[in-house]
Amino acid sequence: MRCPSCGHEDSKVVDSRNAGDGIRRRRQCLSCSSRFTTYERTQATNMLVIKKDGRREEFSREKMASGLRKACAKRPVSQEAIEQLVDDIEAQLHQLGKGEVATTIIGDMVMDRLRQLDGVAYIRFASVYRAFADIEELKQEADAYERLKLLRNSKSQLPLFSNEELNVIAHGVADRGKQPGESAE
């Protein structure tokens, strides 16, 4: 394994651990003593990506990760979260069991996951992926994101009080200024 700092080809393994679908190894260069991390994963069958213009190219995990890193730049998204997202999407793609997958499917998977992870990263990725023609299209996407976020929050949160309990609470608040024994009217 070539050292990323000095380029020397000899290194020793300092630590090995399971990392989900592979092995994470901490290595130390025998020349400059720099430490670096490598990951070993099984090579899945090569999948082809069908581009919008019909061309086919081999699926590149690194290309997807690079796009995600750019979208998540200067956002509170860890490298581990990006790697996990890449792992999950790659696993989803392999579960489809197809030898060829359209870029639109991959792009939609990435957007769905980014939408849940970080709104700004989602809009950044969408602006490149969807190639918005003008600011109005970008604004429409941002508005759609906000509406979806509101819907998701309203569906996932149960009301704290029933309507009857809210009425009691509302009347109780209105009666606070009254003396004990006085009626609300």
PDB file of C-alpha atoms in Angstrom:
ATOM      1  CA  MET A   1       0.000   0.000   0.000  1.00  0.00           C
ATOM      2  CA  ARG A   2       1.506   3.313  -1.107  1.00  0.00           C
ATOM      3  CA  CYS A   3       1.810   6.017   1.602  1.00  0.00           C
ATOM      4  CA  PRO A   4      -0.309   9.089   0.740  1.00  0.00           C
ATOM      5  CA  SER A   5       2.282  11.364   2.402  1.00  0.00           C
ATOM      6  CA  CYS A   6       5.595  10.242   0.897  1.00  0.00           C
ATOM      7  CA  GLY A   7       4.617   7.645  -1.725  1.00  0.00           C
ATOM      8  CA  HIS A   8       6.690   4.867  -0.154  1.00  0.00           C
ATOM      9  CA  GLU A   9       5.275   1.407  -0.904  1.00  0.00           C
ATOM     10  CA  ASP A  10       5.929  -0.347   2.411  1.00  0.00           C
ATOM     11  CA  SER A  11       3.694   0.040   5.430  1.00  0.00           C
ATOM     12  CA  LYS A  12       2.688  -2.001   8.431  1.00  0.00           C
ATOM     13  CA  VAL A  13      -0.819  -2.647   9.730  1.00  0.00           C
ATOM     14  CA  VAL A  14      -1.261  -1.084  13.176  1.00  0.00           C
ATOM     15  CA  ASP A  15      -4.939  -1.953  13.702  1.00  0.00           C
ATOM     16  CA  SER A  16      -7.681  -3.881  11.843  1.00  0.00           C
ATOM     17  CA  ARG A  17     -11.414  -3.702  12.518  1.00  0.00           C
ATOM     18  CA  ASN A  18     -14.636  -4.775  10.886  1.00  0.00           C
ATOM     19  CA  ALA A  19     -16.286  -1.876   9.101  1.00  0.00           C
ATOM     20  CA  GLY A  20     -19.743  -3.005   8.070  1.00  0.00           C
ATOM     21  CA  ASP A  21     -19.215  -4.602   4.693  1.00  0.00           C
ATOM     22  CA  GLY A  22     -15.425  -4.717   4.857  1.00  0.00           C
ATOM     23  CA  ILE A  23     -12.312  -4.222   6.955  1.00  0.00           C
ATOM     24  CA  ARG A  24     -10.813  -0.936   8.125  1.00  0.00           C
ATOM     25  CA  ARG A  25      -7.047  -0.973   8.574  1.00  0.00           C
ATOM     26  CA  ARG A  26      -4.853   1.664  10.217  1.00  0.00           C
ATOM     27  CA  ARG A  27      -1.427   1.602   8.625  1.00  0.00           C
ATOM     28  CA  GLN A  28       1.904   3.249   9.355  1.00  0.00           C
ATOM     29  CA  CYS A  29       4.444   4.075   6.663  1.00  0.00           C
ATOM     30  CA  LEU A  30       7.816   2.403   7.256  1.00  0.00           C
ATOM     31  CA  SER A  31       9.612   5.353   5.663  1.00  0.00           C
ATOM     32  CA  CYS A  32       8.033   8.526   7.127  1.00  0.00           C
ATOM     33  CA  SER A  33       5.958   6.983  10.004  1.00  0.00           C
ATOM     34  CA  SER A  34       2.816   8.733   8.732  1.00  0.00           C
ATOM     35  CA  ARG A  35      -0.446   6.950   9.630  1.00  0.00           C
ATOM     36  CA  PHE A  36      -3.326   6.441   7.226  1.00  0.00           C
ATOM     37  CA  THR A  37      -6.499   4.375   6.924  1.00  0.00           C
ATOM     38  CA  THR A  38      -7.441   1.895   4.218  1.00  0.00           C
ATOM     39  CA  TYR A  39     -10.691   0.022   3.646  1.00  0.00           C
ATOM     40  CA  GLU A  40     -11.025  -3.412   2.097  1.00  0.00           C
ATOM     41  CA  ARG A  41     -14.356  -4.374   0.577  1.00  0.00           C
ATOM     42  CA  THR A  42     -15.396  -7.267  -1.591  1.00  0.00           C
ATOM     43  CA  GLN A  43     -15.642  -6.315  -5.232  1.00  0.00           C
ATOM     44  CA  ALA A  44     -19.254  -6.646  -6.272  1.00  0.00           C
ATOM     45  CA  THR A  45     -20.147  -7.407  -9.845  1.00  0.00           C
ATOM     46  CA  ASN A  46     -19.532  -4.412 -12.034  1.00  0.00           C
ATOM     47  CA  MET A  47     -22.620  -2.356 -12.613  1.00  0.00           C
ATOM     48  CA  LEU A  48     -23.041  -0.055 -15.581  1.00  0.00           C
ATOM     49  CA  VAL A  49     -24.602   3.380 -15.276  1.00  0.00           C
ATOM     50  CA  ILE A  50     -26.727   4.591 -18.189  1.00  0.00           C
ATOM     51  CA  LYS A  51     -26.063   8.297 -18.661  1.00  0.00           C
ATOM     52  CA  LYS A  52     -28.745  10.758 -19.832  1.00  0.00           C
ATOM     53  CA  ASP A  53     -27.258  10.770 -23.354  1.00  0.00           C
ATOM     54  CA  GLY A  54     -27.374   6.945 -23.535  1.00  0.00           C
ATOM     55  CA  ARG A  55     -23.674   6.312 -22.899  1.00  0.00           C
ATOM     56  CA  ARG A  56     -22.761   3.588 -20.449  1.00  0.00           C
ATOM     57  CA  GLU A  57     -19.958   3.731 -17.924  1.00  0.00           C
ATOM     58  CA  GLU A  58     -18.934   1.657 -14.954  1.00  0.00           C
ATOM     59  CA  PHE A  59     -20.499   2.612 -11.625  1.00  0.00           C
ATOM     60  CA  SER A  60     -18.041   4.608  -9.530  1.00  0.00           C
ATOM     61  CA  ARG A  61     -18.530   4.628  -5.802  1.00  0.00           C
ATOM     62  CA  GLU A  62     -15.869   7.333  -5.534  1.00  0.00           C
ATOM     63  CA  LYS A  63     -17.664   9.567  -8.052  1.00  0.00           C
ATOM     64  CA  MET A  64     -20.852   9.386  -5.968  1.00  0.00           C
ATOM     65  CA  ALA A  65     -18.893  10.041  -2.745  1.00  0.00           C
ATOM     66  CA  SER A  66     -17.137  13.022  -4.357  1.00  0.00           C
ATOM     67  CA  GLY A  67     -20.462  14.572  -5.367  1.00  0.00           C
ATOM     68  CA  LEU A  68     -21.814  14.067  -1.860  1.00  0.00           C
ATOM     69  CA  ARG A  69     -18.703  15.598  -0.279  1.00  0.00           C
ATOM     70  CA  LYS A  70     -19.112  18.677  -2.483  1.00  0.00           C
ATOM     71  CA  ALA A  71     -22.800  18.992  -1.568  1.00  0.00           C
ATOM     72  CA  CYS A  72     -22.002  18.585   2.144  1.00  0.00           C
ATOM     73  CA  ALA A  73     -18.987  20.930   2.169  1.00  0.00           C
ATOM     74  CA  LYS A  74     -18.995  23.274   5.190  1.00  0.00           C
ATOM     75  CA  ARG A  75     -22.119  21.570   6.548  1.00  0.00           C
ATOM     76  CA  PRO A  76     -22.427  19.686   9.842  1.00  0.00           C
ATOM     77  CA  VAL A  77     -22.252  16.322   8.064  1.00  0.00           C
ATOM     78  CA  SER A  78     -19.457  13.979   9.092  1.00  0.00           C
ATOM     79  CA  GLN A  79     -17.322  12.001   6.682  1.00  0.00           C
ATOM     80  CA  GLU A  80     -18.679   8.862   8.369  1.00  0.00           C
ATOM     81  CA  ALA A  81     -22.253   9.925   7.567  1.00  0.00           C
ATOM     82  CA  ILE A  82     -21.295  10.460   3.914  1.00  0.00           C
ATOM     83  CA  GLU A  83     -19.575   7.050   3.766  1.00  0.00           C
ATOM     84  CA  GLN A  84     -22.624   5.410   5.343  1.00  0.00           C
ATOM     85  CA  LEU A  85     -24.886   7.098   2.812  1.00  0.00           C
ATOM     86  CA  VAL A  86     -22.677   5.868  -0.044  1.00  0.00           C
ATOM     87  CA  ASP A  87     -22.649   2.350   1.452  1.00  0.00           C
ATOM     88  CA  ASP A  88     -26.443   2.329   1.770  1.00  0.00           C
ATOM     89  CA  ILE A  89     -27.084   3.578  -1.760  1.00  0.00           C
ATOM     90  CA  GLU A  90     -24.551   1.158  -3.240  1.00  0.00           C
ATOM     91  CA  ALA A  91     -26.221  -1.718  -1.357  1.00  0.00           C
ATOM     92  CA  GLN A  92     -29.639  -0.578  -2.619  1.00  0.00           C
ATOM     93  CA  LEU A  93     -28.352  -0.527  -6.178  1.00  0.00           C
ATOM     94  CA  HIS A  94     -26.958  -4.049  -5.885  1.00  0.00           C
ATOM     95  CA  GLN A  95     -30.224  -5.248  -4.364  1.00  0.00           C
ATOM     96  CA  LEU A  96     -31.994  -4.116  -7.521  1.00  0.00           C
ATOM     97  CA  GLY A  97     -30.179  -7.014  -9.170  1.00  0.00           C
ATOM     98  CA  LYS A  98     -29.702  -5.178 -12.453  1.00  0.00           C
ATOM     99  CA  GLY A  99     -26.500  -4.999 -14.436  1.00  0.00           C
ATOM    100  CA  GLU A 100     -27.395  -1.504 -15.633  1.00  0.00           C
ATOM    101  CA  VAL A 101     -28.945   1.391 -13.727  1.00  0.00           C
ATOM    102  CA  ALA A 102     -29.979   4.796 -15.059  1.00  0.00           C
ATOM    103  CA  THR A 103     -28.335   7.866 -13.550  1.00  0.00           C
ATOM    104  CA  THR A 104     -31.812   9.175 -12.726  1.00  0.00           C
ATOM    105  CA  ILE A 105     -32.384   6.268 -10.333  1.00  0.00           C
ATOM    106  CA  ILE A 106     -29.058   6.879  -8.599  1.00  0.00           C
ATOM    107  CA  GLY A 107     -29.652  10.639  -8.480  1.00  0.00           C
ATOM    108  CA  ASP A 108     -33.130  10.186  -6.995  1.00  0.00           C
ATOM    109  CA  MET A 109     -31.754   7.812  -4.340  1.00  0.00           C
ATOM    110  CA  VAL A 110     -29.066  10.343  -3.414  1.00  0.00           C
ATOM    111  CA  MET A 111     -31.580  13.184  -3.270  1.00  0.00           C
ATOM    112  CA  ASP A 112     -33.980  11.184  -1.087  1.00  0.00           C
ATOM    113  CA  ARG A 113     -31.220  10.419   1.398  1.00  0.00           C
ATOM    114  CA  LEU A 114     -29.771  13.961   1.365  1.00  0.00           C
ATOM    115  CA  ARG A 115     -33.248  15.399   1.913  1.00  0.00           C
ATOM    116  CA  GLN A 116     -33.329  13.521   5.228  1.00  0.00           C
ATOM    117  CA  LEU A 117     -29.706  14.260   6.144  1.00  0.00           C
ATOM    118  CA  ASP A 118     -29.238  17.986   5.474  1.00  0.00           C
ATOM    119  CA  GLY A 119     -31.488  20.480   3.678  1.00  0.00           C
ATOM    120  CA  VAL A 120     -28.714  22.733   2.385  1.00  0.00           C
ATOM    121  CA  ALA A 121     -26.725  19.775   1.041  1.00  0.00           C
ATOM    122  CA  TYR A 122     -29.926  18.528  -0.605  1.00  0.00           C
ATOM    123  CA  ILE A 123     -30.513  21.869  -2.384  1.00  0.00           C
ATOM    124  CA  ARG A 124     -26.846  22.051  -3.433  1.00  0.00           C
ATOM    125  CA  PHE A 125     -26.970  18.556  -4.911  1.00  0.00           C
ATOM    126  CA  ALA A 126     -30.352  19.211  -6.550  1.00  0.00           C
ATOM    127  CA  SER A 127     -29.059  22.399  -8.196  1.00  0.00           C
ATOM    128  CA  VAL A 128     -26.327  20.408  -9.972  1.00  0.00           C
ATOM    129  CA  TYR A 129     -28.304  17.212 -10.582  1.00  0.00           C
ATOM    130  CA  ARG A 130     -31.415  18.914 -11.908  1.00  0.00           C
ATOM    131  CA  ALA A 131     -29.446  21.697 -13.661  1.00  0.00           C
ATOM    132  CA  PHE A 132     -31.911  24.447 -12.796  1.00  0.00           C
ATOM    133  CA  ALA A 133     -32.311  26.948 -15.620  1.00  0.00           C
ATOM    134  CA  ASP A 134     -32.938  29.924 -13.347  1.00  0.00           C
ATOM    135  CA  ILE A 135     -33.369  31.044  -9.761  1.00  0.00           C
ATOM    136  CA  GLU A 136     -37.134  30.462  -9.942  1.00  0.00           C
ATOM    137  CA  GLU A 137     -36.651  26.712 -10.462  1.00  0.00           C
ATOM    138  CA  LEU A 138     -34.258  26.633  -7.522  1.00  0.00           C
ATOM    139  CA  LYS A 139     -36.783  28.516  -5.384  1.00  0.00           C
ATOM    140  CA  GLN A 140     -39.532  26.054  -6.359  1.00  0.00           C
ATOM    141  CA  GLU A 141     -37.323  23.139  -5.276  1.00  0.00           C
ATOM    142  CA  ALA A 142     -36.530  24.844  -1.954  1.00  0.00           C
ATOM    143  CA  ASP A 143     -40.246  25.553  -1.386  1.00  0.00           C
ATOM    144  CA  ALA A 144     -41.112  21.930  -2.174  1.00  0.00           C
ATOM    145  CA  TYR A 145     -38.461  20.802   0.318  1.00  0.00           C
ATOM    146  CA  GLU A 146     -39.959  23.040   3.032  1.00  0.00           C
ATOM    147  CA  ARG A 147     -43.508  21.775   2.350  1.00  0.00           C
ATOM    148  CA  LEU A 148     -42.314  18.170   2.543  1.00  0.00           C
ATOM    149  CA  LYS A 149     -40.477  18.886   5.791  1.00  0.00           C
ATOM    150  CA  LEU A 150     -43.641  20.412   7.304  1.00  0.00           C
ATOM    151  CA  LEU A 151     -45.760  17.470   6.163  1.00  0.00           C
ATOM    152  CA  ARG A 152     -43.283  14.966   7.539  1.00  0.00           C
ATOM    153  CA  ASN A 153     -43.175  16.758  10.892  1.00  0.00           C
ATOM    154  CA  SER A 154     -46.949  17.050  11.159  1.00  0.00           C
ATOM    155  CA  LYS A 155     -47.513  13.365  10.286  1.00  0.00           C
ATOM    156  CA  SER A 156     -44.853  12.058  12.628  1.00  0.00           C
ATOM    157  CA  GLN A 157     -45.914  14.104  15.639  1.00  0.00           C
ATOM    158  CA  LEU A 158     -49.047  13.134  17.500  1.00  0.00           C
ATOM    159  CA  PRO A 159     -51.057  15.933  19.126  1.00  0.00           C
ATOM    160  CA  LEU A 160     -50.161  16.436  22.763  1.00  0.00           C
ATOM    161  CA  PHE A 161     -53.739  17.255  23.808  1.00  0.00           C
ATOM    162  CA  SER A 162     -57.184  16.409  22.432  1.00  0.00           C
ATOM    163  CA  ASN A 163     -59.507  19.235  21.355  1.00  0.00           C
ATOM    164  CA  GLU A 164     -61.490  18.920  24.624  1.00  0.00           C
ATOM    165  CA  GLU A 165     -58.288  19.161  26.677  1.00  0.00           C
ATOM    166  CA  LEU A 166     -57.213  22.217  24.691  1.00  0.00           C
ATOM    167  CA  ASN A 167     -60.568  23.870  25.469  1.00  0.00           C
ATOM    168  CA  VAL A 168     -60.105  23.156  29.194  1.00  0.00           C
ATOM    169  CA  ILE A 169     -56.568  24.533  29.083  1.00  0.00           C
ATOM    170  CA  ALA A 170     -57.690  27.592  27.114  1.00  0.00           C
ATOM    171  CA  HIS A 171     -60.475  28.303  29.619  1.00  0.00           C
ATOM    172  CA  GLY A 172     -58.107  27.710  32.516  1.00  0.00           C
ATOM    173  CA  VAL A 173     -55.719  30.321  31.113  1.00  0.00           C
ATOM    174  CA  ALA A 174     -58.611  32.766  30.617  1.00  0.00           C
ATOM    175  CA  ASP A 175     -59.763  32.197  34.220  1.00  0.00           C
ATOM    176  CA  ARG A 176     -56.337  32.887  35.785  1.00  0.00           C
ATOM    177  CA  GLY A 177     -57.090  36.552  36.360  1.00  0.00           C
ATOM    178  CA  LYS A 178     -60.314  35.795  38.281  1.00  0.00           C
ATOM    179  CA  GLN A 179     -60.679  35.386  42.021  1.00  0.00           C
ATOM    180  CA  PRO A 180     -61.430  31.889  43.358  1.00  0.00           C
ATOM    181  CA  GLY A 181     -65.144  31.140  43.037  1.00  0.00           C
ATOM    182  CA  GLU A 182     -65.727  33.702  40.264  1.00  0.00           C
ATOM    183  CA  SER A 183     -67.149  32.331  37.031  1.00  0.00           C
ATOM    184  CA  ALA A 184     -65.523  32.799  33.675  1.00  0.00           C
ATOM    185  CA  GLU A 185     -68.460  34.931  32.452  1.00  0.00           C
TER     186      GLU A 185
END
